[in-house]
PDB file of C-alpha atoms and ligand atoms in Angstrom:
ATOM      1  CA  MET A 278       0.000   0.000   0.000  1.00  0.00           C
ATOM      2  CA  ARG A 279       1.308   3.433  -0.965  1.00  0.00           C
ATOM      3  CA  VAL A 280       0.217   6.375   1.151  1.00  0.00           C
ATOM      4  CA  LYS A 281       0.803   9.944   0.037  1.00  0.00           C
ATOM      5  CA  VAL A 282       0.376  13.084   2.112  1.00  0.00           C
ATOM      6  CA  LEU A 283      -0.742  15.670  -0.456  1.00  0.00           C
ATOM      7  CA  GLY A 284      -1.502  18.260   2.212  1.00  0.00           C
ATOM      8  CA  SER A 285      -0.663  18.388   5.914  1.00  0.00           C
ATOM      9  CA  ALA A 286      -2.085  21.648   7.347  1.00  0.00           C
ATOM     10  CA  ALA A 287      -5.387  22.267   9.105  1.00  0.00           C
ATOM     11  CA  GLY A 288      -8.042  24.618   7.682  1.00  0.00           C
ATOM     12  CA  GLY A 289      -6.516  27.746   6.161  1.00  0.00           C
ATOM     13  CA  GLY A 290      -3.207  26.042   5.315  1.00  0.00           C
ATOM     14  CA  PHE A 291       0.196  27.415   6.268  1.00  0.00           C
ATOM     15  CA  PRO A 292       0.564  30.338   6.000  1.00  0.00           C
ATOM     16  CA  GLN A 293      -3.106  31.223   6.309  1.00  0.00           C
ATOM     17  CA  TRP A 294      -4.196  34.049   3.992  1.00  0.00           C
ATOM     18  CA  ASN A 295      -5.595  36.293   6.748  1.00  0.00           C
ATOM     19  CA  CYS A 296      -3.314  35.363   9.638  1.00  0.00           C
ATOM     20  CA  GLY A 297      -0.525  37.440  11.143  1.00  0.00           C
ATOM     21  CA  CYS A 298       0.502  35.027  13.914  1.00  0.00           C
ATOM     22  CA  SER A 299       4.240  34.627  14.515  1.00  0.00           C
ATOM     23  CA  ASN A 300       4.308  31.363  12.518  1.00  0.00           C
ATOM     24  CA  CYS A 301       2.518  32.777   9.448  1.00  0.00           C
ATOM     25  CA  SER A 302       4.375  36.087   9.429  1.00  0.00           C
ATOM     26  CA  GLY A 303       7.700  34.336  10.130  1.00  0.00           C
ATOM     27  CA  LEU A 304       7.198  31.988   7.189  1.00  0.00           C
ATOM     28  CA  ARG A 305       6.269  34.902   4.899  1.00  0.00           C
ATOM     29  CA  ALA A 306       9.352  36.843   6.021  1.00  0.00           C
ATOM     30  CA  GLY A 307      11.652  33.845   5.676  1.00  0.00           C
ATOM     31  CA  THR A 308      12.674  34.073   9.344  1.00  0.00           C
ATOM     32  CA  LEU A 309      10.948  30.846  10.462  1.00  0.00           C
ATOM     33  CA  ARG A 310      12.535  27.505   9.670  1.00  0.00           C
ATOM     34  CA  GLY A 311       9.617  25.520   8.277  1.00  0.00           C
ATOM     35  CA  SER A 312       7.725  24.843   5.082  1.00  0.00           C
ATOM     36  CA  GLN A 313       4.480  25.895   3.445  1.00  0.00           C
ATOM     37  CA  ARG A 314       1.646  23.414   3.750  1.00  0.00           C
ATOM     38  CA  THR A 315      -1.634  22.958   1.916  1.00  0.00           C
ATOM     39  CA  GLN A 316      -4.801  21.780   3.662  1.00  0.00           C
ATOM     40  CA  THR A 317      -4.809  18.136   4.745  1.00  0.00           C
ATOM     41  CA  GLN A 318      -5.240  15.527   2.039  1.00  0.00           C
ATOM     42  CA  VAL A 319      -4.147  11.886   2.006  1.00  0.00           C
ATOM     43  CA  ALA A 320      -4.331   9.426  -0.899  1.00  0.00           C
ATOM     44  CA  LEU A 321      -3.601   5.706  -0.891  1.00  0.00           C
ATOM     45  CA  SER A 322      -3.230   2.959  -3.435  1.00  0.00           C
ATOM     46  CA  ALA A 323      -2.681  -0.791  -3.438  1.00  0.00           C
ATOM     47  CA  ASP A 324      -2.381  -1.296  -7.196  1.00  0.00           C
ATOM     48  CA  PRO A 325      -0.866   0.575 -10.151  1.00  0.00           C
ATOM     49  CA  TYR A 326      -4.216   1.928 -11.417  1.00  0.00           C
ATOM     50  CA  SER A 327      -6.345   3.415  -8.717  1.00  0.00           C
ATOM     51  CA  TRP A 328      -6.213   5.753  -5.737  1.00  0.00           C
ATOM     52  CA  PHE A 329      -8.558   6.350  -2.825  1.00  0.00           C
ATOM     53  CA  LEU A 330      -8.769   9.785  -1.265  1.00  0.00           C
ATOM     54  CA  LEU A 331      -9.203  10.155   2.480  1.00  0.00           C
ATOM     55  CA  ASN A 332     -11.436  13.234   2.726  1.00  0.00           C
ATOM     56  CA  ALA A 333     -11.511  15.916   0.051  1.00  0.00           C
ATOM     57  CA  SER A 334      -9.413  18.990   0.830  1.00  0.00           C
ATOM     58  CA  PRO A 335     -10.278  22.553  -0.222  1.00  0.00           C
ATOM     59  CA  ASP A 336      -6.860  22.394  -1.999  1.00  0.00           C
ATOM     60  CA  LEU A 337      -7.637  19.143  -3.825  1.00  0.00           C
ATOM     61  CA  ARG A 338      -7.493  20.501  -7.380  1.00  0.00           C
ATOM     62  CA  HIS A 339      -4.005  21.947  -6.930  1.00  0.00           C
ATOM     63  CA  GLN A 340      -2.837  18.849  -5.028  1.00  0.00           C
ATOM     64  CA  THR A 341      -3.927  16.328  -7.668  1.00  0.00           C
ATOM     65  CA  LEU A 342      -2.685  18.458 -10.583  1.00  0.00           C
ATOM     66  CA  SER A 343       0.710  18.654  -8.879  1.00  0.00           C
ATOM     67  CA  SER A 344       1.184  14.866  -8.842  1.00  0.00           C
ATOM     68  CA  ARG A 345       1.804  12.565 -11.805  1.00  0.00           C
ATOM     69  CA  ASP A 346      -0.195   9.838 -10.031  1.00  0.00           C
ATOM     70  CA  PHE A 347      -3.538  11.493 -10.724  1.00  0.00           C
ATOM     71  CA  VAL A 348      -3.278  12.398 -14.413  1.00  0.00           C
ATOM     72  CA  ALA A 349      -6.307  11.764 -16.599  1.00  0.00           C
ATOM     73  CA  PRO A 350      -6.078   9.420 -19.634  1.00  0.00           C
ATOM     74  CA  ASN A 351      -4.837  10.919 -22.906  1.00  0.00           C
ATOM     75  CA  THR A 352      -8.235  10.510 -24.560  1.00  0.00           C
ATOM     76  CA  GLY A 353     -11.800  10.776 -23.304  1.00  0.00           C
ATOM     77  CA  ARG A 354     -12.522  11.325 -19.635  1.00  0.00           C
ATOM     78  CA  GLY A 355     -11.389   9.451 -16.554  1.00  0.00           C
ATOM     79  CA  THR A 356      -9.366   9.533 -13.384  1.00  0.00           C
ATOM     80  CA  PRO A 357      -7.300   7.143 -11.273  1.00  0.00           C
ATOM     81  CA  ILE A 358      -9.399   8.336  -8.293  1.00  0.00           C
ATOM     82  CA  ALA A 359     -11.526   5.286  -7.494  1.00  0.00           C
ATOM     83  CA  GLY A 360     -13.296   6.505  -4.383  1.00  0.00           C
ATOM     84  CA  ILE A 361     -13.335   8.888  -1.458  1.00  0.00           C
ATOM     85  CA  VAL A 362     -13.758   8.058   2.237  1.00  0.00           C
ATOM     86  CA  LEU A 363     -14.910  10.890   4.519  1.00  0.00           C
ATOM     87  CA  THR A 364     -14.128  11.071   8.236  1.00  0.00           C
ATOM     88  CA  SER A 365     -16.535  13.942   8.999  1.00  0.00           C
ATOM     89  CA  ALA A 366     -18.700  16.614   7.394  1.00  0.00           C
ATOM     90  CA  ASP A 367     -16.234  19.370   8.354  1.00  0.00           C
ATOM     91  CA  VAL A 368     -15.642  21.923   5.615  1.00  0.00           C
ATOM     92  CA  ASP A 369     -11.964  20.839   5.503  1.00  0.00           C
ATOM     93  CA  SER A 370     -13.074  17.259   4.784  1.00  0.00           C
ATOM     94  CA  VAL A 371     -15.780  17.787   2.169  1.00  0.00           C
ATOM     95  CA  MET A 372     -15.157  21.056   0.319  1.00  0.00           C
ATOM     96  CA  GLY A 373     -12.845  19.351  -2.189  1.00  0.00           C
ATOM     97  CA  LEU A 374     -15.703  17.157  -3.411  1.00  0.00           C
ATOM     98  CA  LEU A 375     -16.788  20.187  -5.437  1.00  0.00           C
ATOM     99  CA  HIS A 376     -13.441  20.019  -7.281  1.00  0.00           C
ATOM    100  CA  LEU A 377     -14.505  16.573  -8.562  1.00  0.00           C
ATOM    101  CA  ARG A 378     -17.768  17.746 -10.128  1.00  0.00           C
ATOM    102  CA  GLU A 379     -16.973  17.485 -13.843  1.00  0.00           C
ATOM    103  CA  PHE A 380     -19.493  14.722 -14.585  1.00  0.00           C
ATOM    104  CA  GLN A 381     -17.143  12.108 -13.113  1.00  0.00           C
ATOM    105  CA  PRO A 382     -18.738   8.957 -11.630  1.00  0.00           C
ATOM    106  CA  LEU A 383     -17.540   8.688  -8.016  1.00  0.00           C
ATOM    107  CA  ARG A 384     -17.990   6.437  -4.997  1.00  0.00           C
ATOM    108  CA  ILE A 385     -18.136   8.349  -1.718  1.00  0.00           C
ATOM    109  CA  LEU A 386     -18.166   6.545   1.627  1.00  0.00           C
ATOM    110  CA  ALA A 387     -19.248   8.304   4.824  1.00  0.00           C
ATOM    111  CA  THR A 388     -21.283   7.538   7.945  1.00  0.00           C
ATOM    112  CA  PRO A 389     -25.075   7.652   7.381  1.00  0.00           C
ATOM    113  CA  SER A 390     -25.279  10.923   9.366  1.00  0.00           C
ATOM    114  CA  VAL A 391     -22.564  12.612   7.281  1.00  0.00           C
ATOM    115  CA  LEU A 392     -24.275  11.418   4.091  1.00  0.00           C
ATOM    116  CA  ARG A 393     -27.530  13.013   5.284  1.00  0.00           C
ATOM    117  CA  ILE A 394     -25.760  16.331   5.931  1.00  0.00           C
ATOM    118  CA  LEU A 395     -24.298  16.354   2.420  1.00  0.00           C
ATOM    119  CA  LYS A 396     -27.382  15.131   0.599  1.00  0.00           C
ATOM    120  CA  GLU A 397     -30.268  16.661   2.580  1.00  0.00           C
ATOM    121  CA  ASP A 398     -28.780  19.822   4.074  1.00  0.00           C
ATOM    122  CA  ASN A 399     -26.467  21.065   1.310  1.00  0.00           C
ATOM    123  CA  SER A 400     -28.024  20.995  -2.129  1.00  0.00           C
ATOM    124  CA  ILE A 401     -24.776  22.193  -3.758  1.00  0.00           C
ATOM    125  CA  PHE A 402     -23.436  18.613  -3.563  1.00  0.00           C
ATOM    126  CA  ARG A 403     -26.164  17.540  -5.994  1.00  0.00           C
ATOM    127  CA  VAL A 404     -23.774  18.658  -8.752  1.00  0.00           C
ATOM    128  CA  LEU A 405     -22.012  15.325  -8.139  1.00  0.00           C
ATOM    129  CA  ASP A 406     -25.138  13.418  -9.132  1.00  0.00           C
ATOM    130  CA  ARG A 407     -25.026  14.707 -12.723  1.00  0.00           C
ATOM    131  CA  SER A 408     -22.483  12.065 -13.804  1.00  0.00           C
ATOM    132  CA  ILE A 409     -23.542   8.921 -15.647  1.00  0.00           C
ATOM    133  CA  PRO A 410     -23.724   6.746 -13.640  1.00  0.00           C
ATOM    134  CA  PRO A 411     -24.417   9.197 -10.800  1.00  0.00           C
ATOM    135  CA  THR A 412     -22.223   9.336  -7.705  1.00  0.00           C
ATOM    136  CA  GLU A 413     -22.670   6.386  -5.365  1.00  0.00           C
ATOM    137  CA  TRP A 414     -23.116   7.628  -1.783  1.00  0.00           C
ATOM    138  CA  VAL A 415     -22.176   4.583   0.309  1.00  0.00           C
ATOM    139  CA  PRO A 416     -22.990   4.321   4.057  1.00  0.00           C
ATOM    140  CA  LEU A 417     -19.870   3.604   6.112  1.00  0.00           C
ATOM    141  CA  PRO A 418     -20.785   1.437   9.128  1.00  0.00           C
ATOM    142  CA  LEU A 419     -19.043   1.762  12.499  1.00  0.00           C
ATOM    143  CA  TYR A 420     -16.776  -1.031  13.762  1.00  0.00           C
ATOM    144  CA  LYS A 421     -17.290  -3.219  10.693  1.00  0.00           C
ATOM    145  CA  THR A 422     -14.601  -4.118   8.173  1.00  0.00           C
ATOM    146  CA  ILE A 423     -15.772  -3.495   4.634  1.00  0.00           C
ATOM    147  CA  PRO A 424     -14.043  -3.882   1.255  1.00  0.00           C
ATOM    148  CA  MET A 425     -12.993  -0.641  -0.440  1.00  0.00           C
ATOM    149  CA  ARG A 426     -14.334  -0.909  -3.949  1.00  0.00           C
ATOM    150  CA  GLY A 427     -13.998   1.874  -6.426  1.00  0.00           C
ATOM    151  CA  CYS A 428     -15.727   2.803  -9.625  1.00  0.00           C
ATOM    152  CA  ASP A 429     -12.440   2.871 -11.513  1.00  0.00           C
ATOM    153  CA  ALA A 430     -12.638   2.168 -15.220  1.00  0.00           C
ATOM    154  CA  GLN A 431     -10.369  -0.870 -14.947  1.00  0.00           C
ATOM    155  CA  GLY A 432     -12.660  -2.482 -12.384  1.00  0.00           C
ATOM    156  CA  VAL A 433      -9.627  -3.468 -10.325  1.00  0.00           C
ATOM    157  CA  GLN A 434     -10.254  -5.307  -7.061  1.00  0.00           C
ATOM    158  CA  THR A 435      -8.052  -3.488  -4.603  1.00  0.00           C
ATOM    159  CA  ASN A 436      -8.046  -5.928  -1.651  1.00  0.00           C
ATOM    160  CA  LEU A 437      -8.177  -2.855   0.564  1.00  0.00           C
ATOM    161  CA  THR A 438     -10.501  -2.889   3.550  1.00  0.00           C
ATOM    162  CA  CYS A 439     -11.753  -0.096   5.751  1.00  0.00           C
ATOM    163  CA  ARG A 440     -13.036  -0.038   9.323  1.00  0.00           C
ATOM    164  CA  ALA A 441     -14.433   3.142  10.843  1.00  0.00           C
ATOM    165  CA  MET A 442     -14.577   3.871  14.572  1.00  0.00           C
ATOM    166  CA  THR A 443     -16.043   6.802  16.436  1.00  0.00           C
ATOM    167  CA  VAL A 444     -13.755   9.374  18.042  1.00  0.00           C
ATOM    168  CA  GLY A 445     -16.493  11.421  19.709  1.00  0.00           C
ATOM    169  CA  GLY A 446     -16.860  15.022  18.690  1.00  0.00           C
ATOM    170  CA  ASP A 447     -19.731  16.924  17.172  1.00  0.00           C
ATOM    171  CA  PHE A 448     -21.192  17.838  13.794  1.00  0.00           C
ATOM    172  CA  PRO A 449     -20.065  21.102  12.159  1.00  0.00           C
ATOM    173  CA  ASP A 450     -21.736  24.382  13.151  1.00  0.00           C
ATOM    174  CA  TYR A 451     -23.311  24.760   9.705  1.00  0.00           C
ATOM    175  CA  VAL A 452     -25.641  21.755  10.145  1.00  0.00           C
ATOM    176  CA  THR A 453     -29.229  22.954  10.524  1.00  0.00           C
ATOM    177  CA  PRO A 454     -30.841  22.352  13.954  1.00  0.00           C
ATOM    178  CA  SER A 455     -33.720  20.395  12.411  1.00  0.00           C
ATOM    179  CA  LEU A 456     -31.384  17.839  10.846  1.00  0.00           C
ATOM    180  CA  ARG A 457     -28.949  17.825  13.759  1.00  0.00           C
ATOM    181  CA  LYS A 458     -31.553  16.403  16.159  1.00  0.00           C
ATOM    182  CA  ASP A 459     -32.029  13.393  13.853  1.00  0.00           C
ATOM    183  CA  LEU A 460     -28.342  12.496  13.552  1.00  0.00           C
ATOM    184  CA  SER A 461     -26.365   9.908  15.540  1.00  0.00           C
ATOM    185  CA  GLN A 462     -23.719  11.633  17.614  1.00  0.00           C
ATOM    186  CA  ASN A 463     -21.243   8.740  17.297  1.00  0.00           C
ATOM    187  CA  GLU A 464     -21.296   9.187  13.516  1.00  0.00           C
ATOM    188  CA  ALA A 465     -20.031  12.795  13.660  1.00  0.00           C
ATOM    189  CA  VAL A 466     -16.290  12.137  13.441  1.00  0.00           C
ATOM    190  CA  VAL A 467     -14.608   8.818  12.748  1.00  0.00           C
ATOM    191  CA  ALA A 468     -11.106   7.408  12.527  1.00  0.00           C
ATOM    192  CA  LEU A 469     -10.288   4.898   9.794  1.00  0.00           C
ATOM    193  CA  GLU A 470      -8.293   1.690   9.870  1.00  0.00           C
ATOM    194  CA  ILE A 471      -7.347   0.870   6.287  1.00  0.00           C
ATOM    195  CA  SER A 472      -5.749  -2.504   5.710  1.00  0.00           C
ATOM    196  CA  HIS A 473      -4.065  -4.281   2.830  1.00  0.00           C
ATOM    197  CA  ARG A 474      -2.925  -7.854   3.522  1.00  0.00           C
ATOM    198  CA  ASP A 475      -1.111  -7.674   6.876  1.00  0.00           C
ATOM    199  CA  LYS A 476      -0.408  -3.931   6.760  1.00  0.00           C
ATOM    200  CA  SER A 477      -2.591  -1.150   8.080  1.00  0.00           C
ATOM    201  CA  LEU A 478      -2.879   2.609   8.165  1.00  0.00           C
ATOM    202  CA  PHE A 479      -4.701   4.395  10.981  1.00  0.00           C
ATOM    203  CA  TYR A 480      -6.109   7.742   9.883  1.00  0.00           C
ATOM    204  CA  ALA A 481      -7.558  10.331  12.245  1.00  0.00           C
ATOM    205  CA  PRO A 482      -7.018  13.982  11.273  1.00  0.00           C
ATOM    206  CA  SER A 483      -9.515  15.002  13.989  1.00  0.00           C
ATOM    207  CA  ILE A 484      -9.434  13.350  17.400  1.00  0.00           C
ATOM    208  CA  PRO A 485     -11.902  14.920  19.851  1.00  0.00           C
ATOM    209  CA  GLU A 486     -11.125  12.032  22.243  1.00  0.00           C
ATOM    210  CA  LEU A 487      -9.069   8.849  22.070  1.00  0.00           C
ATOM    211  CA  THR A 488     -11.908   6.345  22.406  1.00  0.00           C
ATOM    212  CA  ILE A 489     -11.395   2.783  23.661  1.00  0.00           C
ATOM    213  CA  ALA A 490     -11.428   1.320  20.149  1.00  0.00           C
ATOM    214  CA  CYS A 491      -8.718   3.642  18.857  1.00  0.00           C
ATOM    215  CA  LYS A 492      -5.719   2.714  20.938  1.00  0.00           C
ATOM    216  CA  PRO A 493      -5.383  -0.966  19.919  1.00  0.00           C
ATOM    217  CA  SER A 494      -5.958   0.030  16.317  1.00  0.00           C
ATOM    218  CA  ILE A 495      -3.198   2.647  16.523  1.00  0.00           C
ATOM    219  CA  GLU A 496      -0.891   0.184  18.287  1.00  0.00           C
ATOM    220  CA  SER A 497      -1.364  -2.520  15.654  1.00  0.00           C
ATOM    221  CA  SER A 498      -1.000  -0.178  12.678  1.00  0.00           C
ATOM    222  CA  ASN A 499       2.173   0.344  10.690  1.00  0.00           C
ATOM    223  CA  VAL A 500       1.567   4.057  10.264  1.00  0.00           C
ATOM    224  CA  ALA A 501      -0.835   6.197  12.296  1.00  0.00           C
ATOM    225  CA  LEU A 502      -1.608   9.634  10.891  1.00  0.00           C
ATOM    226  CA  LEU A 503      -2.912  11.531  13.903  1.00  0.00           C
ATOM    227  CA  ASP A 504      -4.553  14.844  14.756  1.00  0.00           C
ATOM    228  CA  GLY A 505      -1.750  17.385  15.175  1.00  0.00           C
ATOM    229  CA  THR A 506      -3.969  20.479  15.045  1.00  0.00           C
ATOM    230  CA  PHE A 507      -3.055  22.279  18.260  1.00  0.00           C
ATOM    231  CA  TRP A 508      -0.135  22.175  20.672  1.00  0.00           C
ATOM    232  CA  THR A 509      -2.099  23.558  23.639  1.00  0.00           C
ATOM    233  CA  ASP A 510      -5.771  23.692  24.568  1.00  0.00           C
ATOM    234  CA  CYS A 511      -5.836  27.535  24.664  1.00  0.00           C
ATOM    235  CA  GLU A 512      -3.619  28.055  21.599  1.00  0.00           C
ATOM    236  CA  LEU A 513      -6.092  30.077  19.512  1.00  0.00           C
ATOM    237  CA  ILE A 514      -6.970  32.307  22.458  1.00  0.00           C
ATOM    238  CA  HIS A 515      -3.287  32.952  23.282  1.00  0.00           C
ATOM    239  CA  VAL A 516      -2.050  33.397  19.723  1.00  0.00           C
ATOM    240  CA  ILE A 517      -4.838  35.354  18.039  1.00  0.00           C
ATOM    241  CA  GLY A 518      -6.584  36.764  21.092  1.00  0.00           C
ATOM    242  CA  SER A 519      -9.919  35.070  20.452  1.00  0.00           C
ATOM    243  CA  GLY A 520     -11.465  31.763  19.519  1.00  0.00           C
ATOM    244  CA  LYS A 521     -12.336  28.579  21.341  1.00  0.00           C
ATOM    245  CA  ARG A 522     -10.297  26.017  23.215  1.00  0.00           C
ATOM    246  CA  ALA A 523      -8.931  23.102  21.172  1.00  0.00           C
ATOM    247  CA  ARG A 524     -11.084  20.569  23.018  1.00  0.00           C
ATOM    248  CA  GLU A 525     -14.208  22.692  22.400  1.00  0.00           C
ATOM    249  CA  ILE A 526     -13.698  22.421  18.642  1.00  0.00           C
ATOM    250  CA  GLY A 527     -12.939  18.724  18.527  1.00  0.00           C
ATOM    251  CA  HIS A 528      -9.178  18.494  18.835  1.00  0.00           C
ATOM    252  CA  LEU A 529      -7.277  16.894  21.680  1.00  0.00           C
ATOM    253  CA  PRO A 530      -4.194  19.124  22.140  1.00  0.00           C
ATOM    254  CA  LEU A 531      -0.778  17.538  21.672  1.00  0.00           C
ATOM    255  CA  SER A 532       0.917  18.718  24.872  1.00  0.00           C
ATOM    256  CA  GLY A 533       0.080  18.503  28.561  1.00  0.00           C
ATOM    257  CA  GLU A 534      -1.315  15.799  30.782  1.00  0.00           C
ATOM    258  CA  GLY A 535      -3.905  13.775  28.895  1.00  0.00           C
ATOM    259  CA  GLY A 536      -2.787  15.290  25.589  1.00  0.00           C
ATOM    260  CA  LEU A 537      -2.179  13.139  22.538  1.00  0.00           C
ATOM    261  CA  LEU A 538       1.579  12.785  23.063  1.00  0.00           C
ATOM    262  CA  ASP A 539       1.018  11.796  26.697  1.00  0.00           C
ATOM    263  CA  GLN A 540      -1.689   9.248  25.865  1.00  0.00           C
ATOM    264  CA  LEU A 541       0.322   7.599  23.087  1.00  0.00           C
ATOM    265  CA  ARG A 542       3.812   7.856  24.538  1.00  0.00           C
ATOM    266  CA  ASN A 543       4.180   4.094  25.025  1.00  0.00           C
ATOM    267  CA  VAL A 544       2.990   3.135  21.549  1.00  0.00           C
ATOM    268  CA  ASP A 545       6.205   2.409  19.717  1.00  0.00           C
ATOM    269  CA  ARG A 546       5.387  -0.208  17.079  1.00  0.00           C
ATOM    270  CA  ALA A 547       3.490   2.193  14.834  1.00  0.00           C
ATOM    271  CA  ARG A 548       5.057   5.186  13.162  1.00  0.00           C
ATOM    272  CA  ARG A 549       3.101   8.003  14.783  1.00  0.00           C
ATOM    273  CA  VAL A 550       2.864  10.945  12.413  1.00  0.00           C
ATOM    274  CA  LEU A 551       1.114  14.256  13.109  1.00  0.00           C
ATOM    275  CA  ILE A 552      -1.120  15.695  10.379  1.00  0.00           C
ATOM    276  CA  HIS A 553      -3.779  18.450  10.083  1.00  0.00           C
ATOM    277  CA  ILE A 554      -1.422  20.914  11.783  1.00  0.00           C
ATOM    278  CA  ASN A 555      -2.881  24.358  12.429  1.00  0.00           C
ATOM    279  CA  ASN A 556      -0.813  27.371  11.357  1.00  0.00           C
ATOM    280  CA  THR A 557      -0.664  28.550  14.989  1.00  0.00           C
ATOM    281  CA  ASN A 558       0.964  25.308  16.180  1.00  0.00           C
ATOM    282  CA  PRO A 559       4.591  25.851  17.323  1.00  0.00           C
ATOM    283  CA  VAL A 560       5.644  22.419  15.970  1.00  0.00           C
ATOM    284  CA  LEU A 561       5.647  24.051  12.506  1.00  0.00           C
ATOM    285  CA  ASP A 562       8.756  25.978  13.582  1.00  0.00           C
ATOM    286  CA  GLU A 563      11.480  23.359  13.183  1.00  0.00           C
ATOM    287  CA  GLU A 564      13.669  25.165  15.719  1.00  0.00           C
ATOM    288  CA  SER A 565      10.989  25.336  18.425  1.00  0.00           C
ATOM    289  CA  LEU A 566      10.940  23.495  21.726  1.00  0.00           C
ATOM    290  CA  ALA A 567       7.537  22.039  20.790  1.00  0.00           C
ATOM    291  CA  ASN A 568       8.945  20.553  17.586  1.00  0.00           C
ATOM    292  CA  ARG A 569      11.771  18.936  19.534  1.00  0.00           C
ATOM    293  CA  SER A 570       9.424  17.691  22.276  1.00  0.00           C
ATOM    294  CA  ALA A 571       7.164  16.007  19.715  1.00  0.00           C
ATOM    295  CA  ARG A 572      10.124  14.314  18.019  1.00  0.00           C
ATOM    296  CA  ASP A 573      11.620  13.295  21.388  1.00  0.00           C
ATOM    297  CA  ALA A 574       8.269  11.671  22.231  1.00  0.00           C
ATOM    298  CA  GLY A 575       8.639   9.541  19.082  1.00  0.00           C
ATOM    299  CA  PHE A 576       6.307  11.477  16.789  1.00  0.00           C
ATOM    300  CA  GLU A 577       7.032  12.571  13.229  1.00  0.00           C
ATOM    301  CA  ILE A 578       5.591  15.757  11.753  1.00  0.00           C
ATOM    302  CA  SER A 579       4.097  15.274   8.314  1.00  0.00           C
ATOM    303  CA  TYR A 580       4.745  17.607   5.398  1.00  0.00           C
ATOM    304  CA  ASP A 581       3.314  17.972   1.911  1.00  0.00           C
ATOM    305  CA  GLY A 582       4.877  15.292  -0.283  1.00  0.00           C
ATOM    306  CA  MET A 583       5.581  12.805   2.546  1.00  0.00           C
ATOM    307  CA  GLU A 584       5.054   9.203   1.418  1.00  0.00           C
ATOM    308  CA  PHE A 585       4.851   5.792   3.053  1.00  0.00           C
ATOM    309  CA  GLU A 586       5.189   2.324   1.601  1.00  0.00           C
ATOM    310  CA  LEU A 587       3.364  -0.205   3.778  1.00  0.00           C
TER     311      LEU A 587
HETATM  312 ZN1   ZN B 118      -1.123  31.981  11.463  1.00  0.00          ZN
END
């Protein structure tokens, strides 16, 4: 299984267009040691023909055009993108679906509640149903291993499987109150365990809480791409003077007692790699104490273009 990190930043990317925090302004001025990052996007493949996207980033068009792996055929229409698996209905996770609207048949997997948000609450996603055949919206069950089939032209059987597990959290603010009361809370945000033969990837760009099911799945994985959004719980409030605490917006902070690094410090089989890193996070400064603390705790910090062969 090949895994590619096409984007590694949280919403807004790094630097963020309207942000003057020390990270963003330092990167613009060339005084911060670090690299630009687009908004989080991961793609994986277990054969030479097809790719699955994990979520659909607002930067998806640029990210796929920048890679030779996603080029269209020389004649007619088509794409190596066989399917998309969504971990939430967050704008960061679903906005890129609109970049895939050019009458392309797609297969999109998401929890039943996330599918309802996209199909019943946001009519703009109906543009995806204009393809022939129309987009397949496939319910992703919790705690059940399912085969990952695509609608790729070659009809390749990928032998990839996917298992979703809840990580707590809430639905995005934009969901209408009338729909929200009908949704299942444990379907708001999920982590994915994607397996191919005896290898597995754990994917959780948002971790509101490390639920009981997550830890063994992280421990048994080869690579775990984990929520690296915020270093501290009050980061937004300290850095930009306003905003909510990390835990209030569905992200366990990395540092401190009970933080992600603390909870996973004894997991050493899996490569633990931070992704979905917010532009305010000090780990983005490669000379910072936070960056060194994360690496000393055994964590890697993902970057655009990082790849894994599992
Ligand atoms: Zn910033």
